[in-house]
DNA sequence: CTAAAATGTGAATAATTACTCATATTTTAT
DNA sequence: ATAAAATATGAGTAATTATTCACATTTTAG
């Protein structure tokens, strides 16, 4: 009795088999970075942990840097998605409330995968390249918020202000993650960061 | 005709000859870091540039890390000295003036050797280790200033505030150095940083 | 002057690691 | 069933580079 040909065509291995491999590699890469740090991040170890041969790794990632890039891009996407979600529901319009919201969004975004984030942004050589994903988008997001709120800001002033705010948020979240996790736990960081930036922007 | 024995004893080679060598190595190391970046910072290249054999380098620096450490320590000393000079003459007592002074001191300290500073703090692997010199001293300096000025600060509050201020200053100066040198040139950074922190501290 | 101490030399070593390629296995389409 | 296409394998290559060490030169002290 010949079996029916399956309704869904047998899944294309070009698609699925390799996608599983790619995913295993990415997962293994993230695991090694977060658990062992960049010092131990070698392509051979990643392949081993992924349960895949080193040759397969190089079939999908032409070099080590491209693997890191893929990881950083995916992570940045996750962060941006979460940040946007936090910023959608914007009923309030007072500057301190908007700032509080932005800070909360940034803190939440950094909680997606804090260990991976720190390694990608502070351990990986040439981490500027990794930052390209986060930073530009964050600055644009901030810029539009600020324009909406403080229409008395001049364009030149705007660049400077966006720089001040973006850098301050990022630096203090990173600093808290590495040196004072308790400030993050208790919410003290959110509060102080909001206070810092509100006081600054209200004076404009 | 036998010459007089020199009044000053012939300078001890253990002292001078080797000191010249050590200095040449340190200078070459700084040069390679600032001009070529950490990627090209190999011990053999340092020795070559210093006009010294690789063996001599290892006579005075047991390993590559110790060379970086020596460089970082010397650079931190220079920065701290300059910062202290800026903070000596403290006639003013208003918070904004004190803040302005602290900001100016930090900016001046970072101008000692900006390129080297950035490489040591952002390119070198495990740059946390390099920061140990600057950071603790900076925080202590800040702490005493803040205690003097805002005596209503609680001890727990103090740790948090010192963290906020120190990190913010450092991050914005670094950010300006790498991405917006024009803000440093024009003094806009000093002004905004002072405004940011004054507004924050005055609300305490 | 001379021996010991200090300093200098640089070819060689040893370890690491990103990446290749010849070959094997699996899947697909007919 | 079968050939072509896709995917997987992993031992091997090649380049880099921190560090050593056996030996040379210079300096000092007596």
Tab-separated table of C-alpha atoms (C1' of nucleotides) in Angstrom:
chain	number	residue	atom	x	y	z
A	1	UNK	CA	0.000	0.000	0.000
A	2	UNK	CA	1.834	3.072	-1.229
A	3	UNK	CA	1.615	5.913	1.215
A	4	UNK	CA	0.130	9.207	0.114
A	5	UNK	CA	2.619	11.808	-0.848
A	6	UNK	CA	2.722	14.116	2.159
A	7	UNK	CA	0.486	17.145	1.922
A	8	UNK	CA	3.299	19.406	2.852
A	9	UNK	CA	6.245	18.621	0.631
A	10	UNK	CA	9.114	17.064	2.516
A	11	UNK	CA	10.767	20.023	4.113
A	12	UNK	CA	13.599	21.282	2.041
A	13	UNK	CA	16.835	20.340	3.741
A	14	UNK	CA	18.432	23.389	2.204
A	15	UNK	CA	16.080	25.201	4.468
A	16	UNK	CA	15.600	23.190	7.597
A	17	UNK	CA	18.628	21.036	8.139
A	18	UNK	CA	20.965	23.935	7.671
A	19	UNK	CA	18.813	26.291	9.686
A	20	UNK	CA	19.060	23.957	12.632
A	21	UNK	CA	22.809	23.959	12.206
A	22	UNK	CA	22.974	27.722	12.002
A	23	UNK	CA	20.818	28.095	15.073
A	24	UNK	CA	22.920	25.618	17.005
A	25	UNK	CA	26.017	27.580	16.109
A	26	UNK	CA	24.511	30.886	17.183
A	27	UNK	CA	23.302	29.424	20.458
A	28	UNK	CA	26.653	27.862	21.190
A	29	UNK	CA	28.418	31.100	20.352
A	30	UNK	CA	26.251	33.081	22.746
A	31	UNK	CA	26.761	30.468	25.432
A	32	UNK	CA	30.519	30.559	25.196
A	33	UNK	CA	30.627	34.338	25.160
A	34	UNK	CA	28.423	34.690	28.213
A	35	UNK	CA	29.822	31.817	30.232
A	36	UNK	CA	33.484	31.901	29.333
A	37	UNK	CA	34.078	35.371	27.898
A	38	UNK	CA	35.712	36.450	24.707
A	39	UNK	CA	39.054	34.930	25.707
A	40	UNK	CA	37.624	31.466	25.189
A	41	UNK	CA	35.566	32.309	22.158
A	42	UNK	CA	37.304	30.281	19.434
A	43	UNK	CA	35.549	29.021	16.341
A	44	UNK	CA	36.548	25.452	17.105
A	45	UNK	CA	35.042	25.599	20.581
A	46	UNK	CA	31.837	27.079	19.201
A	47	UNK	CA	31.539	24.287	16.663
A	48	UNK	CA	32.232	21.673	19.302
A	49	UNK	CA	29.640	23.064	21.682
A	50	UNK	CA	27.139	23.297	18.819
A	51	UNK	CA	27.727	19.632	18.065
A	52	UNK	CA	28.755	20.549	14.571
A	53	UNK	CA	31.982	20.276	12.658
A	54	UNK	CA	34.228	23.262	12.243
A	55	UNK	CA	33.747	22.969	8.502
A	56	UNK	CA	30.013	23.492	8.851
A	57	UNK	CA	30.553	26.613	10.857
A	58	UNK	CA	32.615	28.089	8.053
A	59	UNK	CA	29.963	27.097	5.544
A	60	UNK	CA	27.568	29.580	7.112
A	61	UNK	CA	29.890	32.147	8.606
A	62	UNK	CA	32.764	33.110	6.353
A	63	UNK	CA	34.858	34.158	9.308
A	64	UNK	CA	34.845	34.695	13.027
A	65	UNK	CA	33.837	38.327	12.788
A	66	UNK	CA	30.720	37.500	10.805
A	67	UNK	CA	29.585	35.179	13.562
A	68	UNK	CA	29.972	37.908	16.130
A	69	UNK	CA	28.174	40.331	13.875
A	70	UNK	CA	25.233	38.022	13.405
A	71	UNK	CA	25.010	37.591	17.143
A	72	UNK	CA	25.161	41.315	17.758
A	73	UNK	CA	22.558	42.076	15.139
A	74	UNK	CA	20.104	39.570	16.518
A	75	UNK	CA	20.623	40.805	20.025
A	76	UNK	CA	20.185	44.412	18.978
A	77	UNK	CA	16.922	43.531	17.239
A	78	UNK	CA	15.591	41.952	20.409
A	79	UNK	CA	16.589	44.986	22.439
A	80	UNK	CA	15.030	47.436	20.023
A	81	UNK	CA	11.798	45.505	19.880
A	82	UNK	CA	11.487	45.536	23.632
A	83	UNK	CA	12.331	49.207	23.826
A	84	UNK	CA	9.711	50.079	21.240
A	85	UNK	CA	7.086	48.119	23.152
A	86	UNK	CA	7.872	50.178	26.231
A	87	UNK	CA	7.510	53.397	24.303
A	88	UNK	CA	4.306	52.635	22.422
A	89	UNK	CA	1.822	53.450	25.154
A	90	UNK	CA	2.667	57.056	25.621
A	91	UNK	CA	-0.262	58.768	27.266
A	92	UNK	CA	1.742	61.063	29.486
A	93	UNK	CA	3.364	64.150	28.097
A	94	UNK	CA	5.271	65.762	30.959
A	95	UNK	CA	9.027	65.785	30.507
A	96	UNK	CA	9.805	63.825	33.671
A	97	UNK	CA	7.283	61.179	32.684
A	98	UNK	CA	8.641	60.869	29.182
A	99	UNK	CA	12.145	60.613	30.554
A	100	UNK	CA	11.109	58.025	33.071
A	101	UNK	CA	9.620	56.039	30.236
A	102	UNK	CA	12.736	56.276	28.100
A	103	UNK	CA	14.910	55.215	31.006
A	104	UNK	CA	12.629	52.291	31.773
A	105	UNK	CA	12.728	51.233	28.134
A	106	UNK	CA	16.509	51.345	28.073
A	107	UNK	CA	16.822	49.415	31.301
A	108	UNK	CA	14.367	46.791	30.078
A	109	UNK	CA	16.193	46.459	26.779
A	110	UNK	CA	19.454	45.853	28.593
A	111	UNK	CA	17.812	43.091	30.587
A	112	UNK	CA	17.200	40.953	27.492
A	113	UNK	CA	20.578	39.285	27.802
A	114	UNK	CA	22.784	41.373	30.045
A	115	UNK	CA	25.787	39.094	30.013
A	116	UNK	CA	25.859	38.820	26.256
A	117	UNK	CA	25.343	42.528	25.932
A	118	UNK	CA	28.298	43.350	28.125
A	119	UNK	CA	30.596	40.943	26.356
A	120	UNK	CA	29.602	42.187	22.919
A	121	UNK	CA	29.984	45.803	23.938
A	122	UNK	CA	32.953	45.709	26.246
A	123	UNK	CA	35.037	42.614	25.607
A	124	UNK	CA	34.898	41.942	21.906
A	125	UNK	CA	37.695	43.665	19.988
A	126	UNK	CA	36.432	46.524	17.860
A	127	UNK	CA	33.174	46.573	19.743
A	128	UNK	CA	32.350	49.869	18.009
A	129	UNK	CA	31.309	47.706	15.107
A	130	UNK	CA	28.853	45.847	17.316
A	131	UNK	CA	27.425	49.075	18.646
A	132	UNK	CA	26.452	50.327	15.210
A	133	UNK	CA	23.200	48.379	15.461
A	134	UNK	CA	22.006	49.710	18.809
A	135	UNK	CA	23.333	53.170	18.863
A	136	UNK	CA	22.054	54.811	15.688
A	137	UNK	CA	18.561	53.500	16.273
A	138	UNK	CA	18.552	54.587	19.888
A	139	UNK	CA	19.691	58.053	18.947
A	140	UNK	CA	16.988	58.407	16.311
A	141	UNK	CA	14.378	57.244	18.748
A	142	UNK	CA	15.573	59.756	21.290
A	143	UNK	CA	15.788	62.522	18.760
A	144	UNK	CA	12.145	62.194	17.761
A	145	UNK	CA	11.048	62.093	21.378
A	146	UNK	CA	13.017	65.178	22.190
A	147	UNK	CA	11.762	67.114	19.203
A	148	UNK	CA	8.229	66.287	20.190
A	149	UNK	CA	8.782	67.430	23.718
A	150	UNK	CA	11.136	70.354	23.631
A	151	UNK	CA	10.422	72.260	20.458
A	152	UNK	CA	12.600	75.102	21.589
A	153	UNK	CA	15.682	72.992	20.948
A	154	UNK	CA	17.823	74.224	18.072
A	155	UNK	CA	19.144	71.666	15.550
A	156	UNK	CA	22.707	72.113	16.735
A	157	UNK	CA	21.561	72.011	20.297
A	158	UNK	CA	19.635	68.891	19.442
A	159	UNK	CA	22.685	66.899	18.356
A	160	UNK	CA	24.446	67.857	21.542
A	161	UNK	CA	21.462	67.036	23.734
A	162	UNK	CA	20.845	63.692	22.072
A	163	UNK	CA	24.485	62.852	22.573
A	164	UNK	CA	24.366	63.801	26.243
A	165	UNK	CA	21.235	61.841	26.970
A	166	UNK	CA	22.051	58.721	24.975
A	167	UNK	CA	25.562	58.405	26.324
A	168	UNK	CA	24.524	59.059	29.890
A	169	UNK	CA	21.811	56.438	29.837
A	170	UNK	CA	24.038	53.855	28.248
A	171	UNK	CA	27.021	54.509	30.488
A	172	UNK	CA	25.071	54.413	33.714
A	173	UNK	CA	23.230	51.245	32.824
A	174	UNK	CA	26.470	49.563	31.826
A	175	UNK	CA	28.195	50.844	34.921
A	176	UNK	CA	25.455	49.556	37.147
A	177	UNK	CA	25.455	46.185	35.411
A	178	UNK	CA	29.176	45.705	35.953
A	179	UNK	CA	29.791	47.418	39.252
A	180	UNK	CA	26.528	47.990	41.095
A	181	UNK	CA	23.911	45.435	40.200
A	182	UNK	CA	22.128	46.392	43.421
A	183	UNK	CA	21.258	49.778	41.947
A	184	UNK	CA	19.465	47.988	39.148
A	185	UNK	CA	17.736	45.534	41.426
A	186	UNK	CA	16.316	48.174	43.729
A	187	UNK	CA	15.254	50.550	40.985
A	188	UNK	CA	17.503	53.236	42.416
A	189	UNK	CA	19.212	53.570	39.066
A	190	UNK	CA	15.965	54.236	37.196
A	191	UNK	CA	15.075	56.862	39.713
A	192	UNK	CA	18.387	58.655	39.765
A	193	UNK	CA	18.818	58.516	36.022
A	194	UNK	CA	15.368	59.981	35.580
A	195	UNK	CA	16.135	62.673	38.109
A	196	UNK	CA	19.435	63.496	36.454
A	197	UNK	CA	18.029	63.833	32.973
A	198	UNK	CA	14.787	65.524	33.973
A	199	UNK	CA	16.608	68.227	35.859
A	200	UNK	CA	18.855	68.728	32.851
A	201	UNK	CA	16.121	68.921	30.239
A	202	UNK	CA	13.727	71.038	32.288
A	203	UNK	CA	16.351	73.759	32.414
A	204	UNK	CA	16.449	73.993	28.621
B	1	UNK	CA	99.329	61.521	31.991
B	2	UNK	CA	96.736	59.687	34.036
B	3	UNK	CA	93.464	61.536	34.144
B	4	UNK	CA	91.922	62.459	37.462
B	5	UNK	CA	89.322	60.055	38.699
B	6	UNK	CA	86.057	61.808	37.883
B	7	UNK	CA	84.506	63.749	40.737
B	8	UNK	CA	81.212	62.110	40.198
B	9	UNK	CA	81.754	58.373	40.081
B	10	UNK	CA	81.153	56.936	36.670
B	11	UNK	CA	77.409	56.601	36.546
B	12	UNK	CA	76.301	53.152	37.510
B	13	UNK	CA	75.266	51.323	34.368
B	14	UNK	CA	72.906	49.242	36.442
B	15	UNK	CA	71.115	52.476	36.881
B	16	UNK	CA	71.513	54.500	33.747
B	17	UNK	CA	72.062	52.140	30.866
B	18	UNK	CA	69.105	50.042	31.779
B	19	UNK	CA	66.943	53.033	32.580
B	20	UNK	CA	67.497	54.347	29.104
B	21	UNK	CA	66.451	50.986	27.759
B	22	UNK	CA	63.352	50.858	29.906
B	23	UNK	CA	62.381	54.354	28.887
B	24	UNK	CA	62.887	53.563	25.221
B	25	UNK	CA	60.640	50.542	25.578
B	26	UNK	CA	57.893	52.508	27.291
B	27	UNK	CA	58.051	55.264	24.708
B	28	UNK	CA	57.942	52.812	21.844
B	29	UNK	CA	55.041	50.992	23.435
B	30	UNK	CA	53.030	54.177	23.789
B	31	UNK	CA	53.865	55.134	20.232
B	32	UNK	CA	52.666	51.865	18.783
B	33	UNK	CA	49.489	51.885	20.835
B	34	UNK	CA	48.573	55.423	19.855
B	35	UNK	CA	49.591	55.257	16.215
B	36	UNK	CA	48.735	51.690	15.273
B	37	UNK	CA	46.305	50.539	17.938
B	38	UNK	CA	46.295	47.446	20.065
B	39	UNK	CA	46.037	45.156	17.042
B	40	UNK	CA	49.623	45.957	16.140
B	41	UNK	CA	50.936	46.034	19.655
B	42	UNK	CA	53.275	43.046	19.707
B	43	UNK	CA	56.267	42.768	21.982
B	44	UNK	CA	58.587	42.225	19.043
B	45	UNK	CA	57.398	45.390	17.336
B	46	UNK	CA	57.806	47.353	20.537
B	47	UNK	CA	61.365	46.116	20.940
B	48	UNK	CA	62.158	46.889	17.315
B	49	UNK	CA	60.776	50.424	17.551
B	50	UNK	CA	62.655	50.945	20.795
B	51	UNK	CA	65.892	49.905	19.070
B	52	UNK	CA	66.333	47.163	21.613
B	53	UNK	CA	66.362	43.403	21.402
B	54	UNK	CA	63.315	41.407	22.338
B	55	UNK	CA	65.384	39.769	25.045
B	56	UNK	CA	65.996	43.095	26.723
B	57	UNK	CA	62.312	43.853	26.776
B	58	UNK	CA	61.686	40.643	28.663
B	59	UNK	CA	64.478	41.466	31.057
B	60	UNK	CA	62.492	44.408	32.376
B	61	UNK	CA	58.924	43.368	31.690
B	62	UNK	CA	58.186	39.756	32.531
B	63	UNK	CA	55.315	39.660	30.071
B	64	UNK	CA	53.222	41.728	27.737
B	65	UNK	CA	50.613	42.547	30.349
B	66	UNK	CA	53.187	44.044	32.691
B	67	UNK	CA	54.275	46.427	29.975
B	68	UNK	CA	50.716	47.604	29.478
B	69	UNK	CA	50.277	47.942	33.203
B	70	UNK	CA	53.375	50.071	33.577
B	71	UNK	CA	52.137	52.302	30.800
B	72	UNK	CA	48.694	52.615	32.340
B	73	UNK	CA	50.071	53.366	35.765
B	74	UNK	CA	52.351	56.116	34.507
B	75	UNK	CA	49.581	57.640	32.469
B	76	UNK	CA	47.171	57.547	35.388
B	77	UNK	CA	49.738	59.289	37.570
B	78	UNK	CA	50.067	62.090	35.061
B	79	UNK	CA	46.310	62.462	34.839
B	80	UNK	CA	45.814	62.516	38.578
B	81	UNK	CA	48.551	65.079	39.060
B	82	UNK	CA	46.952	67.399	36.562
B	83	UNK	CA	43.521	66.906	38.044
B	84	UNK	CA	44.790	67.710	41.522
B	85	UNK	CA	46.416	70.890	40.260
B	86	UNK	CA	43.076	71.981	38.867
B	87	UNK	CA	41.333	71.318	42.153
B	88	UNK	CA	43.845	72.950	44.490
B	89	UNK	CA	42.726	76.533	44.120
B	90	UNK	CA	39.221	76.188	45.373
B	91	UNK	CA	37.996	79.589	46.407
B	92	UNK	CA	34.448	79.242	45.205
B	93	UNK	CA	31.968	77.236	47.159
B	94	UNK	CA	28.755	77.250	45.141
B	95	UNK	CA	27.753	73.868	43.801
B	96	UNK	CA	27.735	74.885	40.153
B	97	UNK	CA	31.204	76.361	40.536
B	98	UNK	CA	32.564	73.292	42.250
B	99	UNK	CA	31.046	71.118	39.579
B	100	UNK	CA	32.443	73.280	36.852
B	101	UNK	CA	35.840	72.921	38.441
B	102	UNK	CA	35.590	69.161	38.704
B	103	UNK	CA	34.498	68.895	35.103
B	104	UNK	CA	37.330	71.129	33.978
B	105	UNK	CA	39.795	69.021	35.935
B	106	UNK	CA	38.515	65.816	34.363
B	107	UNK	CA	38.613	67.267	30.875
B	108	UNK	CA	42.121	68.571	31.406
B	109	UNK	CA	43.273	65.218	32.747
B	110	UNK	CA	41.935	63.470	29.681
B	111	UNK	CA	43.878	65.855	27.474
B	112	UNK	CA	47.235	64.598	28.775
B	113	UNK	CA	47.418	61.897	26.146
B	114	UNK	CA	43.967	61.345	24.718
B	115	UNK	CA	44.920	58.744	22.159
B	116	UNK	CA	46.791	56.616	24.639
B	117	UNK	CA	43.995	56.988	27.131
B	118	UNK	CA	41.385	55.733	24.714
B	119	UNK	CA	43.444	52.774	23.626
B	120	UNK	CA	44.257	51.766	27.191
B	121	UNK	CA	40.646	52.118	28.296
B	122	UNK	CA	38.748	50.899	25.276
B	123	UNK	CA	40.958	48.714	23.105
B	124	UNK	CA	43.200	46.783	25.420
B	125	UNK	CA	41.726	43.446	26.489
B	126	UNK	CA	40.672	43.434	30.128
B	127	UNK	CA	40.845	47.188	30.260
B	128	UNK	CA	39.121	47.016	33.659
B	129	UNK	CA	42.545	46.229	34.994
B	130	UNK	CA	43.906	49.429	33.504
B	131	UNK	CA	41.068	51.466	34.979
B	132	UNK	CA	41.850	50.442	38.523
B	133	UNK	CA	44.409	53.226	38.713
B	134	UNK	CA	42.200	56.099	37.618
B	135	UNK	CA	38.852	55.118	38.872
B	136	UNK	CA	39.275	54.501	42.572
B	137	UNK	CA	41.259	57.704	43.008
B	138	UNK	CA	38.745	59.724	41.028
B	139	UNK	CA	35.891	58.390	43.103
B	140	UNK	CA	37.628	59.204	46.352
B	141	UNK	CA	38.377	62.684	45.156
B	142	UNK	CA	34.767	63.167	44.183
B	143	UNK	CA	33.492	61.702	47.395
B	144	UNK	CA	35.376	64.183	49.531
B	145	UNK	CA	34.233	67.073	47.400
B	146	UNK	CA	30.653	65.982	47.631
B	147	UNK	CA	30.760	65.470	51.375
B	148	UNK	CA	32.148	68.953	51.788
B	149	UNK	CA	29.423	70.445	49.659
B	150	UNK	CA	26.248	68.530	50.277
B	151	UNK	CA	26.289	67.439	53.869
B	152	UNK	CA	22.696	66.335	53.663
B	153	UNK	CA	23.774	63.339	51.612
B	154	UNK	CA	23.317	60.017	53.371
B	155	UNK	CA	26.135	57.446	53.205
B	156	UNK	CA	24.108	55.128	50.995
B	157	UNK	CA	23.002	58.046	48.910
B	158	UNK	CA	26.619	59.080	48.672
B	159	UNK	CA	27.771	55.872	47.017
B	160	UNK	CA	25.009	56.189	44.488
B	161	UNK	CA	25.698	59.835	43.815
B	162	UNK	CA	29.427	59.337	43.446
B	163	UNK	CA	28.727	56.530	41.015
B	164	UNK	CA	26.364	58.673	38.983
B	165	UNK	CA	28.687	61.628	38.783
B	166	UNK	CA	31.909	59.744	38.140
B	167	UNK	CA	30.455	57.532	35.450
B	168	UNK	CA	28.671	60.375	33.731
B	169	UNK	CA	31.757	62.530	33.536
B	170	UNK	CA	33.895	59.701	32.272
B	171	UNK	CA	31.408	58.464	29.711
B	172	UNK	CA	30.686	61.854	28.226
B	173	UNK	CA	34.319	62.804	27.951
B	174	UNK	CA	35.140	59.489	26.299
B	175	UNK	CA	32.134	59.773	24.035
B	176	UNK	CA	33.096	63.240	22.969
B	177	UNK	CA	36.696	62.183	22.360
B	178	UNK	CA	35.670	59.354	20.063
B	179	UNK	CA	32.559	60.687	18.385
B	180	UNK	CA	32.308	64.429	18.819
B	181	UNK	CA	35.701	66.055	19.213
B	182	UNK	CA	34.057	69.330	18.234
B	183	UNK	CA	32.160	69.382	21.517
B	184	UNK	CA	35.460	69.287	23.334
B	185	UNK	CA	37.068	71.893	21.134
B	186	UNK	CA	34.296	74.433	21.570
B	187	UNK	CA	33.876	73.918	25.294
B	188	UNK	CA	30.261	72.891	24.755
B	189	UNK	CA	30.914	69.660	26.566
B	190	UNK	CA	32.220	71.368	29.686
B	191	UNK	CA	29.197	73.589	29.726
B	192	UNK	CA	26.596	70.890	29.207
B	193	UNK	CA	28.237	68.498	31.601
B	194	UNK	CA	28.330	71.182	34.244
B	195	UNK	CA	24.696	72.014	33.583
B	196	UNK	CA	23.688	68.376	33.732
B	197	UNK	CA	25.394	67.664	37.026
B	198	UNK	CA	24.577	70.967	38.677
B	199	UNK	CA	20.897	70.560	37.995
B	200	UNK	CA	21.085	67.063	39.416
B	201	UNK	CA	22.952	67.929	42.582
B	202	UNK	CA	21.038	71.091	43.340
B	203	UNK	CA	17.856	69.071	43.589
B	204	UNK	CA	19.312	66.935	46.364
C	1	DC	C1'	94.230	44.270	34.179
C	2	DT	C1'	90.727	41.016	35.266
C	3	DA	C1'	86.963	38.542	36.923
C	4	DA	C1'	82.362	38.998	38.117
C	5	DA	C1'	78.141	41.309	37.471
C	6	DA	C1'	75.080	43.661	34.563
C	7	DT	C1'	73.160	44.229	30.359
C	8	DG	C1'	72.171	43.124	25.605
C	9	DT	C1'	71.251	39.884	21.555
C	10	DG	C1'	68.035	37.451	18.323
C	11	DA	C1'	67.313	32.959	16.364
C	12	DA	C1'	64.500	29.409	17.848
C	13	DT	C1'	60.554	27.462	20.332
C	14	DA	C1'	56.011	26.352	21.411
C	15	DA	C1'	51.454	27.213	21.644
C	16	DT	C1'	47.421	28.950	19.782
C	17	DT	C1'	43.931	29.345	16.403
C	18	DA	C1'	41.495	30.985	12.204
C	19	DC	C1'	40.510	28.805	8.254
C	20	DT	C1'	40.774	25.163	4.105
C	21	DC	C1'	39.771	21.244	1.450
C	22	DA	C1'	39.362	16.612	-0.006
C	23	DT	C1'	36.076	13.529	1.099
C	24	DA	C1'	31.760	11.479	3.003
C	25	DT	C1'	26.864	11.518	3.895
C	26	DT	C1'	22.171	12.974	3.223
C	27	DT	C1'	18.417	14.838	0.625
C	28	DT	C1'	15.924	15.940	-3.444
C	29	DA	C1'	13.886	15.495	-7.860
C	30	DT	C1'	12.868	12.632	-11.599
D	1	DA	C1'	16.552	3.821	-8.222
D	2	DT	C1'	19.898	7.291	-9.124
D	3	DA	C1'	22.382	11.301	-10.116
D	4	DA	C1'	22.933	15.864	-8.783
D	5	DA	C1'	22.718	19.162	-5.188
D	6	DA	C1'	23.093	20.247	-0.495
D	7	DT	C1'	25.141	19.542	3.670
D	8	DA	C1'	28.501	17.712	6.936
D	9	DT	C1'	33.182	16.149	8.396
D	10	DG	C1'	37.697	16.998	10.787
D	11	DA	C1'	42.527	16.331	10.074
D	12	DG	C1'	45.637	19.414	8.390
D	13	DT	C1'	47.710	24.063	7.088
D	14	DA	C1'	49.651	28.382	7.758
D	15	DA	C1'	50.299	32.370	10.101
D	16	DT	C1'	50.948	34.781	14.170
D	17	DT	C1'	53.232	35.854	18.352
D	18	DA	C1'	54.572	35.609	23.319
D	19	DT	C1'	58.437	33.971	25.440
D	20	DT	C1'	63.041	31.556	26.198
D	21	DC	C1'	67.890	30.788	26.405
D	22	DA	C1'	72.561	30.144	25.147
D	23	DC	C1'	75.724	33.316	24.177
D	24	DA	C1'	78.006	38.136	23.401
D	25	DT	C1'	79.210	42.603	25.019
D	26	DT	C1'	79.850	46.188	28.341
D	27	DT	C1'	80.627	47.936	32.871
D	28	DT	C1'	82.257	47.850	37.503
D	29	DA	C1'	85.191	47.063	41.348
D	30	DG	C1'	89.480	45.741	43.228
